[in-house]
DNA sequence: GATTAAAGGTCAAAGAAGGTCAAAGAGGGA
DNA sequence: TCCCTCTTTGACCTTCTTTGACCTTTAATC
């Protein structure tokens, strides 16, 4: 059974991410399309079907000259900032302090905020967020 | 990943400011343009897109002989950022994209997060938050 | 004071990405 | 075969960047 073009691109991206120390890569849509000899929108298709937030990835893009597509893997290793944040929010939700929709919203927002920050600030912002959320919940928000 | 000319100039200016004790620098448009081998208006472009008041800078200029461009980093005006964030969230809620409880929660959390940040990153984090929230809402969260 | 040179300002056009969406194609299963 | 889903393509859109021609302001010079 022949692998689809989409799967090929998917694998390729995943290898790139695996090889990166940071779990984050930047690609150019046209370049990747050229590599696979396909139209650029094919890359968009792969990103939307296999690198969604539910799949554990954050995708940020920039248009114009020197534009890029940045893909960040939200890793599951303990000690990882993103993972810590997710576990924290899960705990909070388990205590019925947040509704599911609220939890999902906060996860989505904070992971996206974090993806755009250099690591040294990400930690700080996440910690500030956790403190702020605790404070909010304690006040009987 | 190659950076755009605009980003390069942006970073260069930010380094100059960081190195200055006063948080204020003076440059000459033509000189900077020559440094980056580009047209002078490119510098104007960078200033208008990345050194606006919203971004936390004040730009003053003087034409004629011995003209200059003075860029001042504003560090105290953090209250405006809060106001802006609150207005943004109010607008979002007015569009019925967030429930009142959610809006209040986000306001409380983000103001607290912001309070713990050095002014120069607060703007960045708030902007990232706004972008992340928009992204979340667009996906039909 | 008038003139000229030396800045910076503006704006629109061209260029360089990525985004979107719908239509056509390909496979697999009932 | 017929359908349904996933994939592939391409036309067209939006956003951000780069460049250049032309304008305005200010200082220096005559």
Coordinates of C-alpha atoms (C1' of nucleotides) in Angstrom, one line a residue:
Chain A
X1 CA 0.0 0.0 0.0
X2 CA 1.5 3.2 -1.2
X3 CA 1.9 5.9 1.4
X4 CA 0.1 9.1 0.6
X5 CA 1.8 12.3 0.0
X6 CA 0.2 13.7 3.1
X7 CA 1.6 11.0 5.3
X8 CA 5.0 11.5 3.8
X9 CA 5.0 15.2 4.6
X10 CA 3.7 14.4 8.1
X11 CA 6.6 12.0 8.8
X12 CA 9.1 14.4 7.4
X13 CA 7.9 17.2 9.7
X14 CA 7.9 14.9 12.7
X15 CA 11.4 13.8 12.0
X16 CA 12.5 17.4 11.9
X17 CA 10.8 18.1 15.2
X18 CA 12.3 15.0 16.8
X19 CA 15.8 16.1 15.7
X20 CA 15.3 19.6 17.1
X21 CA 16.3 20.1 20.7
X22 CA 13.6 22.6 21.4
X23 CA 10.7 20.6 20.0
X24 CA 10.1 23.5 17.7
X25 CA 10.9 24.0 14.0
X26 CA 10.4 26.6 11.4
X27 CA 9.7 25.8 7.8
X28 CA 8.7 27.6 4.7
X29 CA 5.6 26.4 3.0
X30 CA 6.9 26.7 -0.5
X31 CA 10.2 25.1 0.2
X32 CA 8.5 22.0 1.8
X33 CA 6.1 21.9 -1.1
X34 CA 9.1 21.9 -3.5
X35 CA 10.8 19.2 -1.5
X36 CA 7.7 17.0 -2.1
X37 CA 7.0 18.4 -5.5
X38 CA 3.5 19.4 -4.6
X39 CA 1.4 22.5 -4.3
X40 CA 1.9 24.7 -1.2
X41 CA -1.7 24.1 0.0
X42 CA -0.9 20.5 0.4
X43 CA 1.4 21.5 3.3
X44 CA -1.5 23.5 4.8
X45 CA -3.6 20.4 4.5
X46 CA -1.2 18.3 6.4
X47 CA -0.8 20.9 9.1
X48 CA -4.5 21.2 9.6
X49 CA -5.2 17.5 9.6
X50 CA -2.2 16.2 11.5
X51 CA -0.7 19.0 13.5
X52 CA -3.7 20.5 15.3
X53 CA -3.7 21.5 18.9
X54 CA -5.6 18.3 19.7
X55 CA -2.7 16.4 18.2
X56 CA -0.4 18.2 20.5
X57 CA 1.1 20.9 18.3
X58 CA 1.0 24.6 18.2
X59 CA 1.3 26.1 14.7
X60 CA 2.1 29.8 14.3
X61 CA 2.7 31.5 10.9
X62 CA 3.8 34.7 9.4
X63 CA 3.1 35.9 5.9
X64 CA 5.1 38.2 3.7
X65 CA 8.8 38.3 2.9
X66 CA 10.7 35.8 5.0
X67 CA 7.4 34.4 6.2
X68 CA 7.5 31.1 8.1
X69 CA 5.5 28.4 9.7
X70 CA 6.6 27.5 13.2
X71 CA 5.5 24.2 14.6
X72 CA 5.9 23.5 18.3
X73 CA 5.4 20.1 19.8
X74 CA 3.8 20.2 23.2
X75 CA 5.9 17.5 24.8
X76 CA 4.8 14.9 27.3
X77 CA 8.0 14.5 29.1
X78 CA 7.9 15.3 32.8
X79 CA 9.6 18.5 33.6
X80 CA 8.6 20.0 30.4
X81 CA 7.0 23.4 30.9
X82 CA 4.0 22.7 28.7
X83 CA 3.4 19.4 30.2
X84 CA 3.5 20.9 33.7
X85 CA 1.0 23.5 32.7
X86 CA -1.3 20.9 31.3
X87 CA -1.1 18.8 34.4
X88 CA -1.7 21.7 36.6
X89 CA -4.9 22.7 34.7
X90 CA -6.1 19.1 34.7
X91 CA -5.7 19.0 38.4
X92 CA -7.7 22.2 38.8
X93 CA -10.4 20.8 36.6
X94 CA -10.5 17.6 38.5
X95 CA -11.3 19.6 41.6
X96 CA -14.3 21.0 39.8
X97 CA -12.9 24.5 40.0
X98 CA -13.1 25.0 36.3
X99 CA -15.6 23.8 33.7
X100 CA -14.3 21.7 30.9
X101 CA -14.7 24.4 28.3
X102 CA -12.8 26.8 30.6
X103 CA -10.0 24.4 31.0
X104 CA -9.7 23.8 27.3
X105 CA -9.8 27.5 26.6
X106 CA -7.0 28.2 29.1
X107 CA -4.9 25.3 27.8
X108 CA -5.2 26.5 24.3
X109 CA -4.5 30.1 25.1
X110 CA -1.6 29.5 27.4
X111 CA 0.1 27.0 25.1
X112 CA -0.1 29.5 22.3
X113 CA 1.2 32.3 24.3
X114 CA 4.0 30.1 25.5
X115 CA 4.9 29.0 22.0
X116 CA 5.7 32.5 21.0
X117 CA 8.0 33.2 24.0
X118 CA 11.7 32.4 24.5
X119 CA 12.1 29.7 27.0
X120 CA 13.4 31.9 29.8
X121 CA 10.2 33.9 29.8
X122 CA 7.9 31.0 29.2
X123 CA 8.7 29.6 32.6
X124 CA 8.1 32.9 34.2
X125 CA 4.8 33.5 32.5
X126 CA 3.5 30.0 33.2
X127 CA 4.3 30.4 36.8
X128 CA 2.6 33.7 37.0
X129 CA -0.4 32.2 35.3
X130 CA -0.6 29.4 37.8
X131 CA -0.4 31.8 40.7
X132 CA -2.9 34.1 39.1
X133 CA -5.4 31.3 38.5
X134 CA -5.0 30.0 42.1
X135 CA -5.6 33.5 43.4
X136 CA -8.7 33.9 41.2
X137 CA -10.2 30.6 42.3
X138 CA -9.5 31.2 45.9
X139 CA -11.5 34.3 45.8
X140 CA -14.5 32.3 44.8
X141 CA -14.4 33.4 41.3
Chain B
X1 CA 15.9 30.5 9.4
X2 CA 16.8 33.8 7.7
X3 CA 15.2 36.8 9.2
X4 CA 13.7 39.6 7.3
X5 CA 15.4 42.9 6.9
X6 CA 12.7 44.5 9.0
X7 CA 13.3 42.2 11.9
X8 CA 17.0 42.7 11.6
X9 CA 16.7 46.4 11.9
X10 CA 14.2 46.0 14.7
X11 CA 16.6 43.9 16.7
X12 CA 19.5 46.2 16.1
X13 CA 17.6 49.1 17.4
X14 CA 16.4 47.1 20.4
X15 CA 20.0 46.2 21.2
X16 CA 21.0 49.8 21.0
X17 CA 18.3 50.8 23.4
X18 CA 19.1 47.9 25.8
X19 CA 22.7 49.1 25.9
X20 CA 21.8 52.6 26.6
X21 CA 21.5 53.6 30.2
X22 CA 18.7 55.9 29.5
X23 CA 16.5 53.7 27.5
X24 CA 16.7 56.3 24.8
X25 CA 18.8 56.5 21.6
X26 CA 19.2 58.7 18.7
X27 CA 19.9 57.5 15.2
X28 CA 20.1 58.9 11.8
X29 CA 17.8 57.4 9.2
X30 CA 20.3 57.4 6.4
X31 CA 23.1 55.9 8.5
X32 CA 21.0 53.0 9.7
X33 CA 19.8 52.4 6.2
X34 CA 23.4 52.3 5.0
X35 CA 24.3 49.9 7.7
X36 CA 21.6 47.5 6.4
X37 CA 22.1 48.5 2.8
X38 CA 18.5 49.4 2.2
X39 CA 16.5 52.4 1.4
X40 CA 15.8 54.9 4.2
X41 CA 12.1 54.4 4.1
X42 CA 12.7 50.9 5.3
X43 CA 13.8 52.4 8.6
X44 CA 10.5 54.4 8.7
X45 CA 8.6 51.2 8.0
X46 CA 10.3 49.4 10.9
X47 CA 9.6 52.3 13.2
X48 CA 6.0 52.5 12.4
X49 CA 5.3 48.8 12.6
X50 CA 7.4 47.9 15.6
X51 CA 8.1 51.0 17.7
X52 CA 4.7 52.4 18.0
X53 CA 3.4 53.8 21.3
X54 CA 1.4 50.6 21.7
X55 CA 4.6 48.7 21.5
X56 CA 5.9 50.9 24.3
X57 CA 8.1 53.4 22.5
X58 CA 8.0 57.0 21.7
X59 CA 9.6 58.2 18.5
X60 CA 10.5 61.8 18.0
X61 CA 12.2 63.2 14.9
X62 CA 13.8 66.3 13.6
X63 CA 14.4 67.0 9.9
X64 CA 17.0 69.2 8.3
X65 CA 20.7 69.4 8.9
X66 CA 21.7 67.3 11.9
X67 CA 18.4 65.8 11.9
X68 CA 17.7 62.7 14.0
X69 CA 15.3 60.1 15.1
X70 CA 15.1 59.7 18.9
X71 CA 13.5 56.5 20.2
X72 CA 12.6 56.3 23.8
X73 CA 11.5 53.1 25.5
X74 CA 8.6 53.8 27.8
X75 CA 8.7 51.8 31.0
X76 CA 6.1 53.3 33.2
X77 CA 3.1 53.3 31.1
X78 CA 2.0 49.8 32.0
X79 CA -1.4 51.0 33.1
X80 CA -2.4 51.7 29.6
X81 CA -1.6 48.2 28.6
X82 CA -4.0 47.0 31.3
X83 CA -6.7 49.3 30.0
X84 CA -6.2 48.1 26.5
X85 CA -6.4 44.5 27.6
X86 CA -9.6 45.2 29.5
X87 CA -11.1 46.9 26.5
X88 CA -10.2 44.1 24.3
X89 CA -11.8 41.5 26.5
X90 CA -14.9 43.7 26.9
X91 CA -15.3 43.8 23.1
X92 CA -14.9 40.1 22.8
X93 CA -17.6 39.6 25.4
X94 CA -19.9 42.1 23.7
X95 CA -19.7 39.9 20.7
X96 CA -21.0 37.0 22.8
X97 CA -17.9 35.0 22.2
X98 CA -17.2 34.7 25.9
X99 CA -19.5 34.2 28.8
X100 CA -19.3 36.8 31.6
X101 CA -17.7 34.4 34.0
X102 CA -15.1 33.6 31.4
X103 CA -14.4 37.2 30.7
X104 CA -14.0 38.0 34.3
X105 CA -11.7 35.1 34.9
X106 CA -9.5 36.0 32.0
X107 CA -9.3 39.7 33.1
X108 CA -8.4 38.7 36.6
X109 CA -5.8 36.2 35.5
X110 CA -4.1 38.2 32.9
X111 CA -3.9 41.4 35.0
X112 CA -2.2 39.4 37.7
X113 CA 0.1 37.7 35.2
X114 CA 0.9 41.2 33.8
X115 CA 1.6 42.6 37.2
X116 CA 4.4 40.2 37.8
X117 CA 6.2 41.0 34.5
X118 CA 8.8 43.6 33.7
X119 CA 7.1 46.3 31.6
X120 CA 9.0 45.5 28.5
X121 CA 7.5 42.0 28.3
X122 CA 4.1 42.8 29.5
X123 CA 3.2 44.2 26.2
X124 CA 4.5 41.2 24.4
X125 CA 2.6 38.8 26.6
X126 CA -0.6 40.7 26.4
X127 CA -0.4 40.8 22.6
X128 CA 0.4 37.1 22.5
X129 CA -2.6 36.5 24.7
X130 CA -4.9 38.5 22.5
X131 CA -3.7 36.6 19.4
X132 CA -4.1 33.3 21.2
X133 CA -7.6 34.1 22.3
X134 CA -8.6 35.2 18.8
X135 CA -7.2 32.0 17.4
X136 CA -9.0 29.9 20.0
X137 CA -12.3 31.7 19.3
X138 CA -11.9 31.4 15.5
X139 CA -11.6 27.7 15.8
X140 CA -15.1 27.6 17.2
X141 CA -13.9 26.9 20.8
Chain C
dG1 C1' 16.1 87.4 4.2
dA2 C1' 16.6 84.2 0.3
dT3 C1' 18.6 80.2 -1.3
dT4 C1' 20.4 75.7 -0.9
dA5 C1' 21.5 71.5 1.1
dA6 C1' 20.4 68.0 4.4
dA7 C1' 17.6 65.6 6.8
dG8 C1' 13.2 62.9 7.6
dG9 C1' 8.0 61.8 5.9
dT10 C1' 4.5 59.7 2.8
dC11 C1' 2.5 56.8 -0.2
dA12 C1' 1.6 53.7 -3.6
dA13 C1' 3.3 49.8 -6.3
dA14 C1' 5.6 45.6 -6.6
dG15 C1' 7.1 41.4 -4.4
dA16 C1' 7.0 37.6 -1.2
dA17 C1' 5.0 34.7 1.7
dG18 C1' 1.0 32.0 3.8
dG19 C1' -4.5 31.2 3.9
dT20 C1' -8.9 29.6 2.0
dC21 C1' -12.1 27.1 -0.4
dA22 C1' -14.2 24.4 -3.6
dA23 C1' -13.8 21.0 -7.1
dA24 C1' -11.8 16.9 -8.8
dG25 C1' -9.5 12.4 -7.8
dA26 C1' -8.5 8.0 -5.4
dG27 C1' -9.6 4.1 -2.3
dG28 C1' -12.0 1.3 0.5
dG29 C1' -16.1 -0.8 2.2
dA30 C1' -21.2 -2.0 2.0
Chain D
dT1 C1' -21.4 -0.4 -8.2
dC2 C1' -22.2 3.4 -5.1
dC3 C1' -20.9 6.1 -1.3
dC4 C1' -18.2 8.1 1.9
dT5 C1' -14.0 9.8 3.3
dC6 C1' -9.5 11.4 2.7
dT7 C1' -6.3 13.5 -0.6
dT8 C1' -4.7 16.4 -4.2
dT9 C1' -4.8 20.6 -7.0
dG10 C1' -5.4 25.2 -8.4
dA11 C1' -7.5 29.7 -8.5
dC12 C1' -7.9 33.6 -5.8
dC13 C1' -7.3 36.2 -1.2
dT14 C1' -4.9 38.6 2.7
dT15 C1' -0.9 40.0 5.1
dC16 C1' 3.7 41.7 5.5
dT17 C1' 7.9 43.5 3.3
dT18 C1' 10.7 46.1 0.2
dT19 C1' 11.6 49.8 -3.0
dG20 C1' 11.5 54.2 -5.1
dA21 C1' 9.6 58.6 -6.4
dC22 C1' 8.2 62.8 -4.6
dC23 C1' 7.2 66.0 -0.5
dT24 C1' 8.1 68.8 3.8
dT25 C1' 10.9 70.7 7.3
dT26 C1' 15.0 72.7 9.2
dA27 C1' 19.7 74.2 9.3
dA28 C1' 23.5 76.4 7.0
dT29 C1' 25.2 79.6 3.8
dC30 C1' 25.2 83.6 1.0

